XYZ file of C-alpha atoms in Angstrom:
732
model
C -4.832 -3.586 47.209
C -8.138 -2.003 46.071
C -11.488 -3.709 46.497
C -11.804 -4.466 42.757
C -8.286 -5.914 42.612
C -9.312 -8.633 45.076
C -11.883 -9.844 42.550
C -9.140 -10.882 40.113
C -8.329 -14.173 41.797
C -9.062 -17.557 40.303
C -12.438 -18.775 41.541
C -13.923 -22.251 41.432
C -17.159 -22.750 39.519
C -18.773 -24.644 42.412
C -18.049 -21.861 44.884
C -19.350 -19.147 42.544
C -22.507 -21.177 41.853
C -23.114 -21.560 45.574
C -22.779 -17.806 46.064
C -25.265 -17.120 43.265
C -27.789 -19.594 44.719
C -27.446 -18.302 48.270
C -30.977 -17.415 49.446
C -29.900 -15.461 52.500
C -31.167 -11.934 52.835
C -29.231 -9.816 50.354
C -29.925 -6.115 50.746
C -29.685 -4.395 47.419
C -28.391 -7.607 45.823
C -24.931 -6.651 47.007
C -23.704 -10.239 47.329
C -24.901 -11.089 43.828
C -23.133 -7.996 42.484
C -19.861 -9.081 44.049
C -20.275 -12.635 42.770
C -21.024 -11.424 39.253
C -17.970 -9.171 39.417
C -15.848 -12.196 40.321
C -17.303 -14.108 37.379
C -16.595 -11.246 34.971
C -13.068 -10.933 36.377
C -12.466 -14.656 35.800
C -13.781 -14.282 32.256
C -11.277 -11.478 31.742
C -8.457 -13.701 32.974
C -9.479 -16.436 30.528
C -11.040 -18.852 33.004
C -13.947 -20.903 31.660
C -17.172 -19.797 33.334
C -19.511 -21.468 30.823
C -20.885 -24.033 33.364
C -22.554 -21.135 35.216
C -24.805 -20.328 32.231
C -28.094 -21.622 33.792
C -27.371 -19.789 37.043
C -26.678 -16.521 35.210
C -29.932 -16.844 33.261
C -31.814 -16.888 36.563
C -30.322 -13.484 37.379
C -31.918 -11.849 34.316
C -35.060 -11.100 36.294
C -33.255 -8.804 38.746
C -34.186 -5.243 37.783
C -30.883 -3.620 38.747
C -28.999 -1.925 35.906
C -25.543 -2.815 37.205
C -26.492 -6.487 37.478
C -28.161 -6.372 34.060
C -24.941 -5.126 32.471
C -22.848 -7.928 33.969
C -25.421 -10.601 33.126
C -25.651 -9.409 29.531
C -21.871 -9.249 29.266
C -21.710 -12.886 30.349
C -24.444 -13.904 27.888
C -22.686 -12.134 25.030
C -19.507 -14.035 25.810
C -20.926 -17.534 26.249
C -24.192 -17.643 24.279
C -22.418 -18.834 21.156
C -20.888 -21.800 23.002
C -24.251 -22.695 24.616
C -26.761 -22.266 21.755
C -29.056 -24.928 23.214
C -29.453 -22.881 26.417
C -29.975 -19.532 24.687
C -33.693 -20.238 24.307
C -34.084 -19.832 28.070
C -32.919 -16.211 27.776
C -35.563 -15.159 25.238
C -38.273 -14.273 27.734
C -35.850 -12.124 29.702
C -34.650 -10.299 26.589
C -38.156 -9.629 25.314
C -39.295 -8.437 28.726
C -36.354 -6.064 29.052
C -36.889 -4.705 25.534
C -40.224 -3.314 26.765
C -38.938 -2.093 30.118
C -39.845 1.402 31.292
C -36.173 2.284 31.689
C -34.749 3.315 28.271
C -31.272 2.208 29.361
C -32.525 -1.342 29.945
C -34.466 -1.327 26.660
C -31.352 -0.269 24.773
C -29.187 -2.759 26.673
C -31.508 -5.624 25.782
C -31.544 -5.050 22.018
C -27.812 -4.274 21.980
C -27.018 -7.594 23.691
C -29.331 -9.539 21.392
C -27.604 -8.054 18.336
C -24.234 -9.184 19.682
C -25.302 -12.844 19.998
C -24.616 -14.682 16.752
C -27.362 -17.288 17.093
C -30.154 -17.490 14.460
C -32.878 -17.973 17.077
C -31.870 -14.720 18.771
C -31.819 -12.918 15.418
C -35.408 -13.897 14.733
C -36.474 -12.924 18.247
C -34.777 -9.541 17.827
C -36.855 -8.448 14.828
C -39.938 -7.077 16.602
C -38.072 -5.400 19.504
C -35.664 -3.809 17.028
C -38.483 -2.552 14.834
C -40.107 -0.893 17.855
C -36.769 0.452 19.103
C -36.133 2.249 15.805
C -39.279 4.258 16.504
C -38.841 4.541 20.261
C -39.659 7.855 21.913
C -36.280 7.976 23.643
C -33.327 9.037 21.410
C -30.914 6.817 23.363
C -32.880 3.736 22.339
C -33.140 4.918 18.722
C -29.404 5.556 18.406
C -28.677 2.122 19.891
C -31.163 0.490 17.538
C -29.443 2.076 14.533
C -26.149 0.406 15.418
C -27.980 -2.867 16.119
C -29.233 -2.920 12.522
C -25.656 -2.751 11.251
C -24.644 -5.476 13.695
C -27.528 -7.695 12.625
C -26.548 -7.095 9.001
C -23.137 -8.656 9.641
C -24.876 -11.770 11.004
C -27.726 -12.136 8.479
C -27.836 -9.774 5.508
C -30.871 -11.321 3.865
C -32.906 -11.010 7.053
C -32.177 -7.279 7.331
C -33.109 -6.665 3.694
C -36.260 -8.762 3.989
C -37.471 -6.881 7.075
C -36.728 -3.509 5.371
C -34.620 -2.183 8.233
C -32.597 -0.188 5.680
C -35.624 2.014 5.039
C -36.002 2.578 8.771
C -32.377 3.710 8.952
C -32.979 6.146 6.100
C -35.898 7.583 8.024
C -33.592 8.192 10.985
C -31.519 10.571 8.822
C -34.344 13.056 9.311
C -34.436 12.527 13.085
C -34.495 15.539 15.374
C -31.638 14.232 17.544
C -28.095 14.735 16.141
C -26.729 11.647 17.907
C -29.405 9.468 16.317
C -28.546 10.945 12.916
C -24.842 10.246 13.436
C -25.482 6.616 14.407
C -27.865 6.117 11.487
C -25.220 7.500 9.140
C -22.577 5.215 10.659
C -24.837 2.170 10.255
C -25.777 2.991 6.658
C -22.143 3.625 5.757
C -21.031 0.291 7.179
C -23.842 -1.584 5.451
C -23.101 0.132 2.145
C -19.418 -0.819 2.329
C -20.223 -4.469 3.052
C -23.080 -4.975 0.611
C -22.823 -5.469 -3.131
C -26.397 -4.416 -3.902
C -27.016 -1.685 -1.306
C -25.475 1.652 -2.209
C -25.734 4.768 -0.073
C -26.527 7.899 -2.073
C -27.283 11.306 -0.567
C -29.046 14.219 -2.211
C -28.398 17.895 -1.535
C -31.258 18.191 0.960
C -30.026 15.317 3.117
C -26.434 16.541 2.855
C -27.418 19.965 4.174
C -29.478 18.311 6.904
C -26.432 16.320 8.008
C -24.259 19.438 8.054
C -26.818 21.190 10.249
C -26.478 18.423 12.847
C -22.686 18.740 13.105
C -22.560 21.381 15.816
C -24.494 19.262 18.323
C -22.704 15.964 17.661
C -19.761 14.479 19.484
C -16.437 14.489 17.668
C -16.916 10.890 16.554
C -20.435 11.656 15.419
C -19.021 14.524 13.381
C -16.509 12.152 11.810
C -19.287 9.766 10.740
C -21.411 12.554 9.282
C -18.551 14.222 7.401
C -17.461 10.826 6.071
C -20.990 10.229 4.770
C -20.742 13.329 2.562
C -18.460 11.250 0.322
C -21.670 9.559 -0.849
C -23.030 12.835 -2.189
C -22.280 13.487 -5.874
C -22.682 17.195 -6.766
C -24.574 17.843 -9.969
C -23.390 21.456 -10.149
C -20.139 23.140 -9.202
C -22.032 25.584 -6.996
C -23.359 22.728 -4.837
C -19.843 21.434 -4.174
C -18.592 24.943 -3.378
C -21.407 25.569 -0.880
C -20.818 22.294 0.952
C -17.075 22.911 1.088
C -17.617 26.385 2.507
C -19.838 24.985 5.242
C -17.157 22.425 6.105
C -14.286 24.909 6.412
C -14.952 25.512 10.117
C -14.230 21.814 10.867
C -10.622 22.314 9.759
C -10.007 24.067 13.075
C -11.364 21.200 15.190
C -9.213 19.893 18.022
C -9.733 16.257 17.023
C -7.328 15.114 14.309
C -9.808 12.544 12.952
C -12.364 15.282 12.302
C -9.718 17.420 10.577
C -8.440 14.635 8.311
C -11.968 13.544 7.409
C -12.866 17.141 6.563
C -9.774 17.444 4.362
C -10.730 14.222 2.603
C -14.231 15.471 1.809
C -12.985 18.880 0.670
C -10.454 17.335 -1.712
C -13.233 15.073 -2.983
C -15.552 18.036 -3.574
C -12.792 19.914 -5.421
C -13.107 17.337 -8.199
C -16.528 18.834 -8.923
C -15.507 22.508 -8.797
C -14.721 24.748 -11.752
C -13.752 28.031 -10.064
C -9.929 28.088 -9.681
C -10.008 30.960 -7.180
C -12.257 29.049 -4.791
C -10.091 25.948 -5.158
C -6.946 27.955 -4.399
C -8.587 29.437 -1.303
C -9.576 25.974 -0.099
C -6.020 24.726 -0.677
C -4.709 27.500 1.572
C -7.224 26.564 4.271
C -6.215 22.923 4.007
C -2.539 23.901 4.232
C -3.097 25.728 7.505
C -4.899 22.766 9.076
C -2.217 20.309 7.954
C 0.505 22.493 9.461
C -1.460 22.544 12.716
C -1.539 18.733 12.763
C 2.267 18.727 12.717
C 2.253 20.142 16.240
C 0.455 17.029 17.549
C 2.055 13.864 18.874
C 4.505 11.934 16.741
C 1.965 9.263 15.824
C -0.527 11.843 14.551
C 2.307 13.656 12.788
C 3.241 10.506 10.915
C -0.346 9.905 9.795
C -0.560 13.520 8.620
C 2.777 13.320 6.786
C 1.821 10.168 4.915
C -1.434 11.790 3.830
C 0.363 14.994 2.857
C 2.510 12.969 0.445
C -0.658 12.023 -1.424
C -2.333 15.414 -1.211
C 0.568 17.443 -2.633
C 0.778 15.114 -5.626
C -2.875 15.760 -6.503
C -3.102 19.376 -5.345
C 0.329 21.043 -5.691
C -1.131 24.328 -4.429
C -1.465 22.766 -0.971
C 1.571 23.634 1.191
C 3.153 25.528 -1.660
C 6.148 27.557 -0.397
C 5.852 25.852 3.009
C 8.906 23.612 2.781
C 10.434 25.086 5.962
C 7.628 23.591 8.022
C 8.933 20.104 7.244
C 12.552 20.639 8.226
C 13.458 17.904 10.709
C 13.951 18.545 14.406
C 16.748 16.889 16.316
C 14.354 14.942 18.541
C 12.006 13.698 15.811
C 11.787 9.888 15.670
C 13.290 8.290 12.589
C 9.934 7.421 10.986
C 8.867 11.070 11.170
C 12.216 12.253 9.805
C 12.034 9.927 6.818
C 8.476 11.015 6.021
C 9.474 14.678 6.262
C 12.485 14.045 4.037
C 10.258 12.745 1.264
C 7.964 15.763 1.529
C 10.925 18.166 1.472
C 12.024 16.604 -1.804
C 8.502 16.815 -3.229
C 8.162 20.501 -2.332
C 11.575 21.462 -3.740
C 11.377 23.829 -6.721
C 13.493 26.220 -8.764
C 12.854 28.917 -6.201
C 13.852 27.075 -3.028
C 16.332 24.395 -4.100
C 19.317 26.172 -2.520
C 17.576 26.246 0.842
C 16.530 22.609 0.491
C 20.002 21.511 -0.603
C 21.645 23.216 2.376
C 19.228 21.418 4.710
C 19.835 18.042 3.055
C 23.603 18.534 3.267
C 23.194 19.161 6.991
C 21.172 15.960 7.377
C 23.930 14.001 5.596
C 26.228 14.660 8.571
C 23.840 13.233 11.186
C 24.609 10.117 13.214
C 21.591 8.026 12.193
C 22.778 5.820 9.318
C 19.355 5.264 7.733
C 18.556 8.959 7.854
C 21.929 9.875 6.342
C 21.454 7.384 3.508
C 18.042 8.842 2.692
C 19.417 12.384 2.842
C 22.260 11.604 0.428
C 19.858 9.877 -1.920
C 17.518 12.872 -1.770
C 20.382 15.135 -2.869
C 20.839 13.002 -5.974
C 17.121 12.938 -6.672
C 17.064 16.712 -6.319
C 19.716 17.007 -9.044
C 17.580 14.877 -11.357
C 14.371 16.737 -10.570
C 15.735 20.311 -10.895
C 18.358 20.834 -13.650
C 19.352 24.192 -12.157
C 20.413 22.424 -8.973
C 22.529 19.703 -10.608
C 25.884 21.542 -10.374
C 25.418 22.401 -6.708
C 24.220 18.874 -5.931
C 27.296 17.340 -7.581
C 29.534 19.641 -5.538
C 27.810 18.601 -2.309
C 28.001 14.912 -3.237
C 31.734 15.161 -3.932
C 32.222 16.814 -0.560
C 30.383 13.910 1.032
C 32.475 11.371 -0.874
C 35.591 13.116 0.429
C 34.523 12.298 4.000
C 35.424 8.631 3.285
C 32.499 7.438 5.419
C 31.509 4.095 3.896
C 27.733 4.381 3.883
C 27.892 8.000 2.692
C 30.219 7.103 -0.181
C 28.011 4.165 -1.158
C 24.814 6.197 -1.360
C 26.618 9.001 -3.201
C 27.842 6.600 -5.887
C 24.355 5.122 -6.291
C 22.767 8.512 -6.963
C 25.676 9.780 -9.084
C 25.052 6.848 -11.429
C 21.508 8.164 -11.943
C 22.834 11.703 -12.446
C 25.148 10.385 -15.190
C 22.136 8.911 -16.956
C 20.148 12.119 -16.573
C 22.973 14.380 -17.784
C 25.195 12.296 -20.129
C 28.650 13.634 -21.023
C 28.374 16.416 -18.456
C 29.960 15.263 -15.191
C 32.407 12.570 -16.342
C 35.255 14.555 -14.789
C 34.348 13.271 -11.331
C 34.777 9.590 -12.243
C 38.377 9.638 -11.046
C 37.287 10.710 -7.570
C 34.750 7.897 -7.469
C 37.253 5.242 -8.535
C 39.436 6.136 -5.567
C 36.759 4.805 -3.196
C 36.282 1.259 -4.480
C 37.362 -0.187 -1.139
C 34.436 1.546 0.592
C 31.835 -0.378 -1.430
C 30.287 -3.308 0.393
C 26.563 -3.129 -0.472
C 25.228 -4.785 -3.648
C 23.544 -1.626 -4.915
C 26.686 0.481 -4.515
C 28.860 -2.158 -6.189
C 26.418 -2.520 -9.074
C 26.313 1.260 -9.533
C 30.103 1.581 -9.587
C 30.405 -1.329 -12.003
C 27.829 0.318 -14.269
C 29.852 3.556 -14.259
C 33.076 1.698 -15.117
C 31.419 -0.228 -17.935
C 29.569 2.768 -19.331
C 32.740 4.879 -19.461
C 35.231 2.072 -20.079
C 36.737 3.958 -23.039
C 37.446 7.003 -20.848
C 38.859 5.184 -17.817
C 42.385 4.088 -18.620
C 42.488 1.168 -16.195
C 38.841 0.139 -16.544
C 39.875 -3.454 -17.287
C 41.894 -3.611 -14.073
C 39.046 -2.133 -12.043
C 36.572 -4.665 -13.407
C 39.048 -7.481 -12.871
C 39.108 -6.616 -9.166
C 35.361 -7.271 -9.043
C 35.640 -10.410 -11.185
C 37.695 -12.198 -8.514
C 34.576 -12.487 -6.317
C 32.040 -12.931 -9.139
C 30.647 -16.248 -7.924
C 30.211 -14.971 -4.348
C 28.448 -11.735 -5.311
C 24.654 -11.225 -5.222
C 22.770 -11.553 -8.507
C 22.387 -7.777 -8.777
C 26.174 -7.343 -8.849
C 26.693 -10.333 -11.155
C 24.255 -8.939 -13.725
C 25.934 -5.538 -13.639
C 29.386 -7.107 -13.920
C 28.361 -9.282 -16.861
C 26.990 -6.321 -18.815
C 29.900 -4.042 -17.883
C 32.402 -6.648 -19.085
C 30.617 -6.922 -22.431
C 30.689 -3.125 -22.736
C 34.405 -3.113 -21.975
C 35.050 -5.660 -24.711
C 32.919 -3.768 -27.252
C 34.681 -0.482 -26.502
C 38.184 -1.850 -25.928
C 38.398 -5.342 -27.452
C 42.021 -5.868 -26.496
C 41.493 -4.943 -22.836
C 38.380 -7.092 -22.431
C 39.478 -10.131 -24.403
C 40.562 -12.039 -21.289
C 37.649 -11.083 -19.041
C 34.746 -11.834 -21.386
C 35.342 -15.606 -21.881
C 35.851 -16.036 -18.157
C 32.668 -14.157 -17.204
C 30.539 -15.877 -19.858
C 31.753 -19.316 -18.787
C 30.935 -18.621 -15.144
C 27.559 -17.062 -15.965
C 26.435 -19.969 -18.147
C 27.943 -22.944 -16.335
C 28.452 -22.151 -12.651
C 25.490 -19.944 -11.783
C 22.003 -21.158 -10.827
C 20.089 -17.915 -11.343
C 18.050 -18.197 -14.583
C 18.110 -14.456 -15.323
C 21.884 -14.329 -15.154
C 22.319 -17.569 -17.067
C 19.926 -16.490 -19.823
C 21.608 -13.137 -20.183
C 24.987 -14.865 -20.429
C 23.766 -17.129 -23.224
C 22.188 -14.182 -25.036
C 25.392 -12.171 -24.921
C 27.379 -15.250 -25.905
C 25.181 -15.912 -28.934
C 25.176 -12.231 -29.963
C 28.945 -11.927 -29.816
C 29.382 -15.226 -31.644
C 27.030 -14.432 -34.515
C 27.117 -10.669 -35.017
C 29.366 -8.500 -32.830
C 28.253 -5.379 -34.698
C 24.646 -6.006 -33.737
C 25.744 -6.732 -30.188
C 27.383 -3.326 -30.045
C 24.224 -1.641 -31.316
C 22.142 -3.407 -28.684
C 24.381 -3.220 -25.641
C 25.750 0.266 -26.323
C 22.453 1.824 -27.369
C 21.585 5.203 -25.889
C 19.890 4.850 -22.524
C 16.489 6.455 -21.998
C 16.886 9.556 -19.823
C 15.884 9.253 -16.200
C 12.947 11.377 -15.087
C 11.079 11.903 -11.852
C 7.679 11.173 -13.390
C 7.898 7.544 -12.308
C 8.015 8.670 -8.667
C 4.445 9.940 -8.781
C 1.443 7.686 -8.544
C -0.898 7.134 -11.441
C -3.688 9.785 -11.297
C -6.438 7.173 -11.100
C -4.684 5.325 -8.270
C -3.936 8.629 -6.546
C -7.590 9.687 -6.610
C -8.609 6.335 -5.177
C -6.109 6.688 -2.333
C -7.282 10.236 -1.610
C -10.787 8.857 -1.154
C -9.256 6.876 1.743
C -7.536 9.838 3.444
C -7.094 9.284 7.162
C -7.219 5.488 6.927
C -4.563 2.771 6.866
C -4.802 2.812 3.093
C -3.459 6.368 2.973
C -0.633 5.417 5.347
C 0.414 2.315 3.406
C -0.230 4.044 0.054
C -2.027 0.888 -1.003
C -5.662 0.371 -1.951
C -7.553 -1.257 0.942
C -8.706 -4.233 -1.106
C -5.055 -5.305 -1.343
C -4.627 -5.941 2.377
C -8.248 -6.249 3.602
C -10.454 -8.937 2.139
C -14.015 -8.261 0.999
C -13.421 -4.506 0.776
C -15.215 -2.546 -1.925
C -12.911 -0.191 -3.851
C -13.936 3.457 -4.005
C -13.971 5.467 -7.212
C -15.006 8.953 -8.216
C -18.605 9.114 -9.441
C -19.519 10.628 -12.771
C -21.406 13.912 -12.824
C -21.924 16.905 -15.134
C -19.879 18.921 -12.628
C -16.848 16.596 -12.737
C -13.916 18.699 -13.961
C -11.767 17.519 -16.919
C -8.780 16.320 -14.860
C -11.038 14.284 -12.590
C -13.001 13.031 -15.605
C -9.841 11.499 -17.043
C -9.106 9.839 -13.716
C -12.693 8.582 -13.613
C -12.305 6.954 -17.037
C -9.072 5.273 -15.948
C -10.807 4.014 -12.810
C -13.507 2.423 -14.949
C -10.819 0.641 -16.948
C -9.178 -0.575 -13.739
C -12.523 -1.815 -12.441
C -13.190 -3.602 -15.736
C -9.844 -5.389 -15.522
C -10.427 -6.440 -11.923
C -10.962 -10.214 -11.717
C -14.301 -11.428 -10.359
C -14.406 -12.356 -6.667
C -13.254 -15.873 -5.885
C -16.170 -18.017 -4.695
C -15.962 -19.421 -1.212
C -16.170 -22.997 -2.527
C -14.233 -24.030 -5.591
C -14.100 -27.300 -7.481
C -10.553 -28.581 -7.645
C -9.834 -30.249 -11.018
C -8.738 -33.849 -10.921
C -5.059 -34.488 -11.618
C -4.257 -35.472 -15.185
C -3.335 -39.050 -15.821
C 0.172 -39.745 -17.107
C -1.208 -40.711 -20.505
C -2.756 -37.279 -21.034
C 0.354 -35.273 -20.188
C 2.132 -33.890 -23.247
C 5.891 -34.368 -22.996
C 8.128 -31.490 -24.065
C 10.803 -32.403 -26.633
C 14.193 -32.620 -24.998
C 16.602 -33.675 -27.741
C 17.817 -32.015 -30.903
C 15.840 -34.444 -33.064
C 12.606 -33.871 -31.163
C 12.828 -30.090 -30.822
C 11.549 -28.231 -33.924
C 13.389 -25.058 -32.850
C 16.798 -26.636 -32.328
C 19.424 -25.821 -34.904
C 22.915 -27.201 -35.275
C 24.183 -24.189 -37.239
C 27.597 -23.054 -36.067
C 28.384 -19.375 -35.380
C 30.029 -17.687 -38.360
C 32.407 -15.299 -36.559
C 35.359 -17.534 -35.799
C 37.628 -14.618 -34.877
C 35.799 -14.077 -31.612
C 34.676 -17.646 -31.198
C 38.274 -18.758 -30.745
C 38.466 -16.656 -27.579
C 35.285 -18.090 -26.068
C 35.064 -21.296 -24.039
C 33.831 -24.233 -26.071
C 30.080 -24.698 -25.916
C 29.019 -28.050 -24.588
C 25.590 -29.170 -25.651
C 24.433 -30.154 -22.198
C 20.781 -30.724 -21.489
C 20.636 -27.488 -19.517
C 22.110 -25.442 -22.373
C 19.805 -27.087 -24.888
C 16.878 -26.101 -22.713
C 18.174 -22.533 -22.467
C 18.647 -22.286 -26.227
C 15.213 -23.757 -26.801
C 13.435 -21.301 -24.510
C 15.549 -18.166 -24.438
C 17.386 -17.630 -27.732
C 16.624 -17.253 -31.395
C 18.726 -19.674 -33.460
C 20.570 -18.396 -36.499
C 18.714 -20.588 -38.976
C 15.363 -19.494 -37.555
C 15.959 -15.757 -37.931
C 13.381 -13.979 -40.098
C 14.470 -12.143 -43.203
C 15.376 -8.545 -42.426
C 16.287 -5.458 -44.341
C 20.022 -5.103 -43.675
C 19.889 -1.451 -44.673
C 17.658 -0.780 -41.678
C 19.735 -1.162 -38.449
C 16.621 -1.053 -36.277
C 15.083 -3.978 -38.142
C 18.312 -5.907 -37.679
C 18.362 -5.161 -33.975
C 14.778 -6.299 -33.623
C 15.471 -9.578 -35.383
C 18.538 -10.297 -33.261
C 16.821 -9.624 -29.955
C 16.133 -13.081 -28.447
C 13.285 -11.600 -26.406
C 11.711 -9.733 -29.311
C 8.807 -12.130 -29.625
C 8.064 -11.738 -25.911
C 7.455 -8.008 -26.254
C 10.748 -7.239 -24.422
C 9.219 -8.517 -21.199
C 12.118 -10.819 -20.358
C 14.709 -8.054 -20.362
C 15.227 -4.616 -21.875
C 18.881 -4.606 -22.804
C 18.931 -0.875 -23.375
C 18.363 -0.300 -19.696
C 20.652 -3.164 -18.647
C 18.074 -4.338 -16.118
C 16.016 -7.543 -16.226
C 12.310 -6.792 -16.107
C 9.563 -9.087 -14.788
C 6.603 -10.171 -16.822
C 3.949 -7.467 -16.621
C 1.333 -7.982 -13.961
C 3.540 -10.080 -11.689
C 4.509 -9.121 -8.160
C 8.259 -9.240 -8.479
C 9.511 -7.821 -5.171
C 8.860 -9.997 -2.098
C 6.694 -8.159 0.381
C 5.681 -5.436 -2.056
C 2.256 -5.342 -3.622
C 1.805 -3.994 -7.115
C -1.193 -1.851 -7.902
C -2.613 -3.664 -10.902
């Protein structure tokens, strides 16, 4: 056991106090050092050493740096719990802040800035003001960070004492480390303050770049990050700064490289020369490829950032898809990130190479990876029309393997391919129908049911296939129930004789035995449509589907530019704006300038609109309204006589009504009719020569702006602006 390891044993406060108060001759204060080490060790283990506070204060007068560090560490830890005793430390702090040793001077002001006690903050003002102008650079760099620390404790005090101006003066300091710390402090203050904004001019920006070579790697990161606060007024200024930054792309530290890439992509928004931008994209590509040779954790960070970069700057990593081919020993999170990039980089010129690689991945042993690979093959067919035939061939080969999870994913993506290329690949439906027993996931079942319903007139036994699914209707997830309900209606509209038995059964279950409101509402809507106007129902349910495109897979340009301003941070890994998962974070936007290029200008305008729609910050204290008294609550009408929208008109199409289960006017159904359907007597007058006007009038969600369900896409849609997937955050 080492000497230090012996210190980590539980000590009693009385024994430690006795050792501190021992007046025996102590050469070099060795005994006090050992006692203080024991105290620090007990603090580390979670033992309460607060009763020793007065005894520790008496040790502040010992002018030994090692003892000073341990004493100040103790004071930092316990000063907040002993605010009444902190006043006895003031003389020691003030004395040390004027010590001849710069290390002790810096240690004193650093410790005072860590103590969150107002009395210490006030006592720190004069020593901090002198430290910012100290002759020793070590003290100045420490003082710069202390200003930022004090700002977190008392913002008004820092602004009142004009410490911000002192930090700005340090940007012109002769020592690069002082400059880096001043930049770090100003950046942190700017991000936390609503009324303090850091802005750099060209002179200061060039001064910061000149200090890069002599800074540590973290100092370089702070300085390069600060260049984001410089807004070029001319394209030439942005090009010059970017050229001076190029050398940092070869740095050994990944943080420096990613920060440099972030600033260069930011500066490209203010450039007009396409040749220079293309050259910079090539330089960025080389540095990103180099990052992929780092550890897996760094690789993952780089890959997640690459996904954003290639959406905004397609020239980056162009024709470099081979670099992202997965290795056998890559962890799954790296493989999945690479898979997404491979799909993004696929083009008309390399799709055969990409497809061969994806087909190889689909035979791996990792189930999640195989599922993603199969899905990527389907997405590739949708993205590149030239590749659709080859992708279908590969998918059929995978279906022939009879591996359950492979067959399921193949059917899911083939459904999307059918929507992208209607009436082109229907010949493979027979092969798909032979694998119904392999379907056990809701998404795969829903996809197969959609295919059967969509092509019910071309599948001879479509009614029998749907009937197999109907047996377990009440046990299926809502996703499958919705698909089965719509597919059954399609079957009846295309083949009335074949679907006559299934439709009444499904509608009765959906409206009477199911608790899900979406499913129940859709059942009532279909029921009412078929009862009143089957022709209109056919127009609505069988309407042409909007073609699937890959545009929805890319982020909105304004959101993308905001995320690129966060390159190298958690925001760029999550692909979420930081204000979503970190409170009190200021969003970053591009700044307007005469040099801002047209594409970035459009993104800037969209960012202004987003900022205008952002709700004001919630105050820390809110007044909760008093509950309403029962007499002031307005009661909703619940009966036919009370409800102005209720109608007792009977459906006019008795030929189909005879096949439907009898409607019972239960309270639940009355509520559904009152809130979700448009009664026959309440329908507005329409031009019957215009089928689109008729469809609009018969749509029970028409006066909600189609927000409660778009029946052309056969998918219920949430109200706009709501977060509708648990755990997912929408970028509003």
